Short mmCIF file of N, CA, C and O in Angstrom, two decimals:
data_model
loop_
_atom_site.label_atom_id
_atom_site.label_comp_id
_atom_site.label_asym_id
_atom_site.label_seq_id
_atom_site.Cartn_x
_atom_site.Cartn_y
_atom_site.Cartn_z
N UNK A 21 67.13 15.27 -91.07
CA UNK A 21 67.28 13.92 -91.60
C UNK A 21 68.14 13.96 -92.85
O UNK A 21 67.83 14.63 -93.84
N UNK A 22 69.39 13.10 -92.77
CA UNK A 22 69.88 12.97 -94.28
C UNK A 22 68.98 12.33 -95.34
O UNK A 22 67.88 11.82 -95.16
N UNK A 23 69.83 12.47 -96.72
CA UNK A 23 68.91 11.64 -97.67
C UNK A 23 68.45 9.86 -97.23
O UNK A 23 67.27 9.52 -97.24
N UNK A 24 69.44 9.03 -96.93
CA UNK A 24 69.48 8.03 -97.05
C UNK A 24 68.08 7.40 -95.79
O UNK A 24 67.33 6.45 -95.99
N UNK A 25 68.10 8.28 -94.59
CA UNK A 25 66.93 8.08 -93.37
C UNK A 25 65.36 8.54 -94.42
O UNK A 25 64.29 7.93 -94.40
N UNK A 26 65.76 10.08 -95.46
CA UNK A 26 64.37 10.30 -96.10
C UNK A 26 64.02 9.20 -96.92
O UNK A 26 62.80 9.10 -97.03
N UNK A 27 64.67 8.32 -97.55
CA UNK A 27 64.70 7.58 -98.79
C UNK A 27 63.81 6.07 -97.64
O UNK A 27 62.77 5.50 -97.99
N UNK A 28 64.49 5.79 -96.51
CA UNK A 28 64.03 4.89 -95.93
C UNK A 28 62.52 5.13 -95.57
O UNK A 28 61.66 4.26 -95.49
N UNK A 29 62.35 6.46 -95.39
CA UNK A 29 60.82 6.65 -94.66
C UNK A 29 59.88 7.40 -96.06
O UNK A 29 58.72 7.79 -95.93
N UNK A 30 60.43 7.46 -96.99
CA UNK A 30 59.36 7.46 -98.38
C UNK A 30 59.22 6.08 -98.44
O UNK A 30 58.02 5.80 -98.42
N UNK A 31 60.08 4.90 -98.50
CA UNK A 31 59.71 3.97 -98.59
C UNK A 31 58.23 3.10 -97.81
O UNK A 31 57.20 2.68 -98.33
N UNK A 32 58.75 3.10 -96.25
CA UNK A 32 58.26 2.98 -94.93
C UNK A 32 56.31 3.60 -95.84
O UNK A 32 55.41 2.86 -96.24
N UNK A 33 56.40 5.51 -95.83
CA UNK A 33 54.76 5.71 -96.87
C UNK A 33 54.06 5.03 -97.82
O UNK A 33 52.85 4.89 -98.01
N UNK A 34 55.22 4.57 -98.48
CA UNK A 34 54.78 4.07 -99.68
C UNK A 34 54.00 2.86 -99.64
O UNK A 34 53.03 2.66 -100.37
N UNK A 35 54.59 1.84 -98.53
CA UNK A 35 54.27 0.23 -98.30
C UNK A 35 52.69 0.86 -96.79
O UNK A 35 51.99 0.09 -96.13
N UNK A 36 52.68 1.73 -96.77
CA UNK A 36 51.41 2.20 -95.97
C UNK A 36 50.20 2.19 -96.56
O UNK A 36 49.19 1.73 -96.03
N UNK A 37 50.27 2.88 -98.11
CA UNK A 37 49.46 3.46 -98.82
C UNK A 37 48.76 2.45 -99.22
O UNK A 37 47.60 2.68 -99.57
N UNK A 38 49.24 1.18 -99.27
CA UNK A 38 48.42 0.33 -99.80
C UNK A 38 48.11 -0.67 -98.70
O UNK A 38 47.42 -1.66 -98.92
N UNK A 39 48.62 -0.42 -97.54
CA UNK A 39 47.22 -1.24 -96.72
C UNK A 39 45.71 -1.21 -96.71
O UNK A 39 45.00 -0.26 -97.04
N UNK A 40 45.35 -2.33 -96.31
CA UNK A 40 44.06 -2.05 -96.89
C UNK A 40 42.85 -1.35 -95.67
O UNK A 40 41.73 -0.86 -95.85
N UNK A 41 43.27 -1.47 -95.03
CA UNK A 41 42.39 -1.27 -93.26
C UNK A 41 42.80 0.34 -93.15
O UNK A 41 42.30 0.93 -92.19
N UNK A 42 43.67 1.10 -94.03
CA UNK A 42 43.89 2.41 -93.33
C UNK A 42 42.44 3.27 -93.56
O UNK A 42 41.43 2.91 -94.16
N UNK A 43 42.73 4.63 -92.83
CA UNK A 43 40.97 5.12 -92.53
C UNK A 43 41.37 6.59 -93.46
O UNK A 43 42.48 7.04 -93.76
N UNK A 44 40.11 7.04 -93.73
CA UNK A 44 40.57 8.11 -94.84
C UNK A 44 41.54 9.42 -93.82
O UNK A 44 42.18 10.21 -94.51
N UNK A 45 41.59 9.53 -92.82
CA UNK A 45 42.56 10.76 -91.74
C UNK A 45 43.68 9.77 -92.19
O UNK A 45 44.21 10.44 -93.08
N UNK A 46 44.21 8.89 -92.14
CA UNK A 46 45.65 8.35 -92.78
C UNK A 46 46.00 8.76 -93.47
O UNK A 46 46.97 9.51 -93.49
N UNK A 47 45.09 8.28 -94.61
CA UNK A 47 45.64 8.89 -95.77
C UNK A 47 45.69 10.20 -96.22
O UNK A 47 46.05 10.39 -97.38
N UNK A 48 45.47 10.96 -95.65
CA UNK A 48 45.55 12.43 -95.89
C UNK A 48 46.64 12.61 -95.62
O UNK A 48 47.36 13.33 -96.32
N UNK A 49 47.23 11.72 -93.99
CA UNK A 49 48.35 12.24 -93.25
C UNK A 49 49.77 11.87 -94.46
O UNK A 49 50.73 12.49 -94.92
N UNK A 50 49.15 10.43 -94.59
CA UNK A 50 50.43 9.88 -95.55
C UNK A 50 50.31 10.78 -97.00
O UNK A 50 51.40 11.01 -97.52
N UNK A 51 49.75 11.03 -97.33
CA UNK A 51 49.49 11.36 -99.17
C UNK A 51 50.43 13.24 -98.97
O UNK A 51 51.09 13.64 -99.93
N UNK A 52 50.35 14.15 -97.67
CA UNK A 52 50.77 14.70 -97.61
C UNK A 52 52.20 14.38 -97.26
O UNK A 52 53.01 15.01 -97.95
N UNK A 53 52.72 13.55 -96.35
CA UNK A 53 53.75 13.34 -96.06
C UNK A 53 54.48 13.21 -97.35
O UNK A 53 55.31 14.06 -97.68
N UNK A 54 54.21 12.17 -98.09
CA UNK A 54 54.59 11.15 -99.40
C UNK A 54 54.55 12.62 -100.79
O UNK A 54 55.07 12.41 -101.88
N UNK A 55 53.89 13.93 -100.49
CA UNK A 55 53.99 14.98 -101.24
C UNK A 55 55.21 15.71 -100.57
O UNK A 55 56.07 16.35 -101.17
N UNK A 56 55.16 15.58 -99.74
CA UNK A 56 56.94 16.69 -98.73
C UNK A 56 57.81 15.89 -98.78
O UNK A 56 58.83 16.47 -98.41
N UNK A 57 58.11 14.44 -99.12
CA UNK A 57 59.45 13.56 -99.42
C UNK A 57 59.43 13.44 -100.83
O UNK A 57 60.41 12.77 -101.15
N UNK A 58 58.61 13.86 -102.07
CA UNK A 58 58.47 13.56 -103.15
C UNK A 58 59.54 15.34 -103.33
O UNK A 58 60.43 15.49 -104.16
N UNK A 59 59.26 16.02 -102.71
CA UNK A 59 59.61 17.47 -103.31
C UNK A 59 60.44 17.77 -102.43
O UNK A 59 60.80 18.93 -102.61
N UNK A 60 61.09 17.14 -101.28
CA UNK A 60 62.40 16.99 -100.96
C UNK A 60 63.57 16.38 -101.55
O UNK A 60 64.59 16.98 -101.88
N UNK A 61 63.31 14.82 -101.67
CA UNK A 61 63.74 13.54 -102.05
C UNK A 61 64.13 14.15 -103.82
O UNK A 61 65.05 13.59 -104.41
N UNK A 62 63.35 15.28 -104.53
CA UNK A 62 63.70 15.04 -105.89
C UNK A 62 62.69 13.94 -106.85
O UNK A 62 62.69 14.04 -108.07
N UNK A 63 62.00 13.07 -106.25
CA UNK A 63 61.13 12.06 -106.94
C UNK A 63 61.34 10.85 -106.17
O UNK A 63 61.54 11.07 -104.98
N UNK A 64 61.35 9.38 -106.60
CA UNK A 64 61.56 8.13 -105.53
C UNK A 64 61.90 7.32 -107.18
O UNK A 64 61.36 7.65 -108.24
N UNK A 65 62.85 6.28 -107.00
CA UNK A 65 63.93 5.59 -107.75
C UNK A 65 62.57 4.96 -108.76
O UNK A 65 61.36 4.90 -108.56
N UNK A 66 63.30 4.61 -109.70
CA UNK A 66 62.12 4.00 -110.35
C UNK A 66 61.85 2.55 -110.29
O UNK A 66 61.07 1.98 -111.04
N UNK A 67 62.65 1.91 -109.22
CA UNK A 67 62.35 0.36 -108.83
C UNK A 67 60.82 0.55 -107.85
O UNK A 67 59.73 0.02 -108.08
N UNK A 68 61.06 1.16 -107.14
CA UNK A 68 60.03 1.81 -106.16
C UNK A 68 58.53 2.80 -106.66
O UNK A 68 57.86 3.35 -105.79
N UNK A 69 58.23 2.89 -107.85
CA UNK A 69 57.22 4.05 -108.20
C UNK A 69 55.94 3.19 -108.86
O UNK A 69 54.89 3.75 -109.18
N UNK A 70 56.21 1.68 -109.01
CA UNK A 70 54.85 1.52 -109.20
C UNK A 70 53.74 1.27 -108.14
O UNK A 70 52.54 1.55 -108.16
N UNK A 71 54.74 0.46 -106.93
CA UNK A 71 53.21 0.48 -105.56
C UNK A 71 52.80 2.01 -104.98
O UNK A 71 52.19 2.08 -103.92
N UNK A 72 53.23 3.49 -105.88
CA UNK A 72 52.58 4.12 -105.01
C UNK A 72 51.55 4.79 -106.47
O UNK A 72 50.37 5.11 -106.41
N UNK A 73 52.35 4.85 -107.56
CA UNK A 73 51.37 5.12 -108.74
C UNK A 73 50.14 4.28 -108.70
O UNK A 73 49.02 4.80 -108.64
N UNK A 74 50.34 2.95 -108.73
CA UNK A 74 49.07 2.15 -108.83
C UNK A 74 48.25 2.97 -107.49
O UNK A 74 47.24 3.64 -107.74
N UNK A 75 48.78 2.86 -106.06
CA UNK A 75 47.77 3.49 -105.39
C UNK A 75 47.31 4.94 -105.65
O UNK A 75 46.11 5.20 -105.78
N UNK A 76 48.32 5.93 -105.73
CA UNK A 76 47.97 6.94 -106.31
C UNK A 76 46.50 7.16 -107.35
O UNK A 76 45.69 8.08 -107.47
N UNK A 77 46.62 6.03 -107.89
CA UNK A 77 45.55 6.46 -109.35
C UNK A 77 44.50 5.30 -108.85
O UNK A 77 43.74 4.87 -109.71
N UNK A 78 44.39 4.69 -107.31
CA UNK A 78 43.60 4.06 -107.20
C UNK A 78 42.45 5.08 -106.01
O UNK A 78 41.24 5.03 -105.82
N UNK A 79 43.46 5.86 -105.48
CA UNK A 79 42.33 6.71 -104.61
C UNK A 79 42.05 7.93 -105.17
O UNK A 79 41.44 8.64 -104.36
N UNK A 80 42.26 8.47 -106.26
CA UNK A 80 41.55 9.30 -107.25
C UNK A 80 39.95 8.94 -106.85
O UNK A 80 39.03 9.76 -106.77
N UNK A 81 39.87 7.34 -106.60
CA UNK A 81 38.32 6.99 -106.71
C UNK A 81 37.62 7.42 -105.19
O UNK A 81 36.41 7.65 -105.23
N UNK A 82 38.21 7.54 -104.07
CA UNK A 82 38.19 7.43 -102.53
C UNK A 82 36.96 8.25 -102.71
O UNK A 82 36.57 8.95 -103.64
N UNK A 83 36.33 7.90 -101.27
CA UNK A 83 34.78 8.47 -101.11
C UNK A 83 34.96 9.89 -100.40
O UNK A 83 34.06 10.71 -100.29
N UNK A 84 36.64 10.11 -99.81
CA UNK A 84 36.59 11.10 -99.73
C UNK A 84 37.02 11.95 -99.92
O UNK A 84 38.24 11.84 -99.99
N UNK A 85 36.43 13.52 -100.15
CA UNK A 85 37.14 14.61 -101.36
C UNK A 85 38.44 15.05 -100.74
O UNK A 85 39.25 15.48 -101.56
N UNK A 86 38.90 15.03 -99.23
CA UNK A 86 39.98 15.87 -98.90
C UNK A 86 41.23 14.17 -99.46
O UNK A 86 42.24 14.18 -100.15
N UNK A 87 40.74 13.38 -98.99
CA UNK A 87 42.03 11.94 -100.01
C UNK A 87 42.11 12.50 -101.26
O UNK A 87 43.18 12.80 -101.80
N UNK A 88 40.57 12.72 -101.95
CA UNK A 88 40.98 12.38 -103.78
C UNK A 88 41.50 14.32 -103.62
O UNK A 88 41.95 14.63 -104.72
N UNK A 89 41.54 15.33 -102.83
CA UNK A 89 42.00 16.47 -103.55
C UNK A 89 44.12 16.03 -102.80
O UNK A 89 45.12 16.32 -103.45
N UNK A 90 44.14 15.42 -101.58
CA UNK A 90 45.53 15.56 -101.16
C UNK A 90 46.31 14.44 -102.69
O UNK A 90 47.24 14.77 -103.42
N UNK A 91 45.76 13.52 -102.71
CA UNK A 91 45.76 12.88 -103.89
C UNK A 91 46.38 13.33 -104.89
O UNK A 91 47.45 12.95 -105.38
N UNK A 92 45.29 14.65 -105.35
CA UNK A 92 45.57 15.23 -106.67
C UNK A 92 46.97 15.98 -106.37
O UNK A 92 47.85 16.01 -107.23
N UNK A 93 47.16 16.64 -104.99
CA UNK A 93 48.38 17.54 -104.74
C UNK A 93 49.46 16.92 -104.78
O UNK A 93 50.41 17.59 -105.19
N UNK A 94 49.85 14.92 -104.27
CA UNK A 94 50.90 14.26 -104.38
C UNK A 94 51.30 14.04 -105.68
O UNK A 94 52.48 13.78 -105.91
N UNK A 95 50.06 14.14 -107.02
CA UNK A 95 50.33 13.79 -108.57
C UNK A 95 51.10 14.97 -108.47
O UNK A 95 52.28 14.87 -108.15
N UNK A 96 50.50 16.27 -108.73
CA UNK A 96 51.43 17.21 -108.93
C UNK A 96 52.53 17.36 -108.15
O UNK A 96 53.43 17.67 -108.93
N UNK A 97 53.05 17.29 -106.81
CA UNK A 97 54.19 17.41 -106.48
C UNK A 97 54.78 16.38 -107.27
O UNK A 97 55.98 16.64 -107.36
N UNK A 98 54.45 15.16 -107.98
CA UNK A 98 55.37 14.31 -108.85
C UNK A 98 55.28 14.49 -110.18
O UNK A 98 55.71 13.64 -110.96
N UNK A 99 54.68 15.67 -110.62
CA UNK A 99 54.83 16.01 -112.10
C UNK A 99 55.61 16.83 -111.40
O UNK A 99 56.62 16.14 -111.43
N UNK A 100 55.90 17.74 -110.81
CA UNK A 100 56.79 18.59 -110.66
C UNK A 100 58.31 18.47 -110.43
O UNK A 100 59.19 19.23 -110.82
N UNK A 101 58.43 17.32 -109.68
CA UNK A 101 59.82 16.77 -109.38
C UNK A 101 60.23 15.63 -111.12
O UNK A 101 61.24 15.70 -111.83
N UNK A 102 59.27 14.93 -111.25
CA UNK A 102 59.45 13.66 -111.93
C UNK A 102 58.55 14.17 -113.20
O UNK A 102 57.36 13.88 -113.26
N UNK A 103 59.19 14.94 -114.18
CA UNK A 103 57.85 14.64 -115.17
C UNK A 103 57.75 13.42 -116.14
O UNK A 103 56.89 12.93 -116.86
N UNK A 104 58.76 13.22 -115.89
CA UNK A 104 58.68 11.89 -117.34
C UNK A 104 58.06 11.02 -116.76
O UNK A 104 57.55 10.35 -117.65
N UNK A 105 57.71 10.50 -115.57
CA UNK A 105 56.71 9.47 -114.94
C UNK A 105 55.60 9.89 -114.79
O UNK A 105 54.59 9.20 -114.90
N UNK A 106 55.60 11.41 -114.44
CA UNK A 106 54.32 11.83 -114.38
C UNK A 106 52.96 11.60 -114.99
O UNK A 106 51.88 11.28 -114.49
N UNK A 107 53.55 11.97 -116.82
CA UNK A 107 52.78 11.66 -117.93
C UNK A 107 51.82 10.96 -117.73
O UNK A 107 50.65 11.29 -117.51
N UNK A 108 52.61 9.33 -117.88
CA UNK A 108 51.75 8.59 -118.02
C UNK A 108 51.07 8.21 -116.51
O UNK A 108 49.99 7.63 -116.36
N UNK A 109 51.66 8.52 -115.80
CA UNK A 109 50.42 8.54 -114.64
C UNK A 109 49.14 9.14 -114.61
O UNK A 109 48.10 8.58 -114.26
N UNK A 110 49.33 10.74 -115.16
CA UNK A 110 48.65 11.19 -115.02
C UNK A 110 47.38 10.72 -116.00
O UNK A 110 46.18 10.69 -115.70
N UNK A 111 47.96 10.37 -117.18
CA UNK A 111 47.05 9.53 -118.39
C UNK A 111 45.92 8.61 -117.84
O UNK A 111 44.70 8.60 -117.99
N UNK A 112 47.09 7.58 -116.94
CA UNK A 112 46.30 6.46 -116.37
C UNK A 112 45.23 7.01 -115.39
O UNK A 112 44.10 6.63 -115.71
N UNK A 113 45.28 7.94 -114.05
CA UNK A 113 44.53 8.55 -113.77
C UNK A 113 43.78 9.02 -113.95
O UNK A 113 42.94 9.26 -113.08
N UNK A 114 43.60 9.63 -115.85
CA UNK A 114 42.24 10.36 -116.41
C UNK A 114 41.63 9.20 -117.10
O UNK A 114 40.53 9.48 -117.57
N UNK A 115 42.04 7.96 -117.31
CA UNK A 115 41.14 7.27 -118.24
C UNK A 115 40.57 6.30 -116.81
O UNK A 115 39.62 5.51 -116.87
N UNK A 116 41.40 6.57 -115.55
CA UNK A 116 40.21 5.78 -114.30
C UNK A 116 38.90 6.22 -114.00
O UNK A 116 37.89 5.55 -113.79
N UNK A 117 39.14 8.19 -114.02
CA UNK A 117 38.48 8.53 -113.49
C UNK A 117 37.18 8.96 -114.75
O UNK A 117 36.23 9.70 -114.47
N UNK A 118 37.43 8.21 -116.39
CA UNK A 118 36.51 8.37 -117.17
C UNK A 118 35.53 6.78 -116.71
O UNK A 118 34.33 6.58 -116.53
N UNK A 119 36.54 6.05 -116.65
CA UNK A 119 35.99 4.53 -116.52
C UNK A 119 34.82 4.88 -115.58
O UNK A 119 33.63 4.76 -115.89
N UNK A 120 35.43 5.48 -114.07
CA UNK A 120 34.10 5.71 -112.90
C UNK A 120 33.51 6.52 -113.30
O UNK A 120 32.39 6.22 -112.89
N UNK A 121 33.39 7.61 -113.97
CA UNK A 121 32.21 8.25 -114.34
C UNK A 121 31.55 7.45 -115.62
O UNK A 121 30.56 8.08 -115.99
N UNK A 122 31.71 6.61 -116.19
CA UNK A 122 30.94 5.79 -116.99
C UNK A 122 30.00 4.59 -116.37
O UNK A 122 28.90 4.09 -116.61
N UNK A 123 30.98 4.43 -115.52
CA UNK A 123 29.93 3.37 -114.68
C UNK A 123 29.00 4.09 -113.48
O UNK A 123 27.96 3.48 -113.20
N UNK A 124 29.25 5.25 -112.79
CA UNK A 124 28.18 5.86 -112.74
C UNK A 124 27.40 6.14 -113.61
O UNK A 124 26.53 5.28 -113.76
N UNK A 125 27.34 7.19 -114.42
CA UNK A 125 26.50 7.15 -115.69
C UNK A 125 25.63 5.72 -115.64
O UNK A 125 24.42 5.70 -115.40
N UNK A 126 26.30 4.73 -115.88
CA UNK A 126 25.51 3.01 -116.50
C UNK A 126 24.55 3.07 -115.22
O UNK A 126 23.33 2.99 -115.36
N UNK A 127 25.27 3.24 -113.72
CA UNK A 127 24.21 2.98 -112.63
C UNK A 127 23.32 4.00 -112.33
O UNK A 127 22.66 3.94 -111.30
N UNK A 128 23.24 4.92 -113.10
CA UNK A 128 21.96 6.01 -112.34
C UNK A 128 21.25 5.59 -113.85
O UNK A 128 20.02 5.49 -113.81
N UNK A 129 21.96 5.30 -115.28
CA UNK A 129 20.67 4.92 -116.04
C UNK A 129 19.82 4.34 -115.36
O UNK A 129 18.67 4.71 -115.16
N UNK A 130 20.53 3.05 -114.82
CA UNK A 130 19.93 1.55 -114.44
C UNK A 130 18.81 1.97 -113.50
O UNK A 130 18.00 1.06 -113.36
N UNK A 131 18.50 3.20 -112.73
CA UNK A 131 17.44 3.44 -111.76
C UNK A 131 16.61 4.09 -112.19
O UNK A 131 15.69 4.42 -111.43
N UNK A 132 16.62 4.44 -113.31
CA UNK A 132 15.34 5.04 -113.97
C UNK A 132 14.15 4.20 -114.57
O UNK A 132 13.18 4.78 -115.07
#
C-alpha cells in the first residue's frame, strides 16, 4: 500500500474507534491496527489526532484488560512516532485514570 491508501485507512480506524456498538475483539483488532499505521504512517496529521486521543484516553477505562493493555501499546507507538502530542496525552490519560480510581475509592467507601 502507498502512503496516501495508508493515510486513507488510518483514517477509515480512527472514525471506527469511536463507534459506539463496537465489541471489545474490535477493538483490540482496530487499536492494533491504528498501532501498525501509527509506526508506519510516522504519526497521523494533526487536523485528525483529536477523535482518536479523546478515544484513546477514553478506553484506558474499558472493562477489558487486553483493550486497556492494546490501548496502552497504541499510546506508546504514538509517543514513539509523535512525541510532542504524546505528552500531553499521556498527561490527560493519567489524570483519567486518577479520576476512576477516585471514584472507585468514593464507591467501595459508599458500601461499607
Amino acid at each position: 500500500m502507498g502512503e496516501p491508501a495508508l493515510k486513507g485507512l488510518t483514517d477509515h480506524v480512527i472514525k471506527q474507534l469511536s463507534t459506539p456498538e463496537i465489541n471489545s475483539g474490535m477493538l483490540v483488532v482496530i487499536l492494533s491496527l491504528l498501532a501498525h499505521l501509527l509506526y508506519t504512517l510516522g504519526g497521523i496529521s494533526v487536523a485528525s489526532r483529536e477523535t482518536p486521543n479523546n478515544s484513546l484516553v477514553g478506553m484506558l477505562s474499558n472493562s477489558s484488560m487486553t483493550v486497556r493493555v492494546k490501548t496502552i501499546l497504541a499510546l506508546q507507538t504514538q509517543a514513539e512516532v509523535d512525541a510532542s502530542s504524546a505528552n500531553n496525552l499521556l498527561l490527560c490519560g493519567l489524570t483519567t485514570l486518577r479520576a476512576l480510581r477516585e471514584t472507585v475509592f468514593v464507591e467501595k467507601g459508599s458500601f461499607d
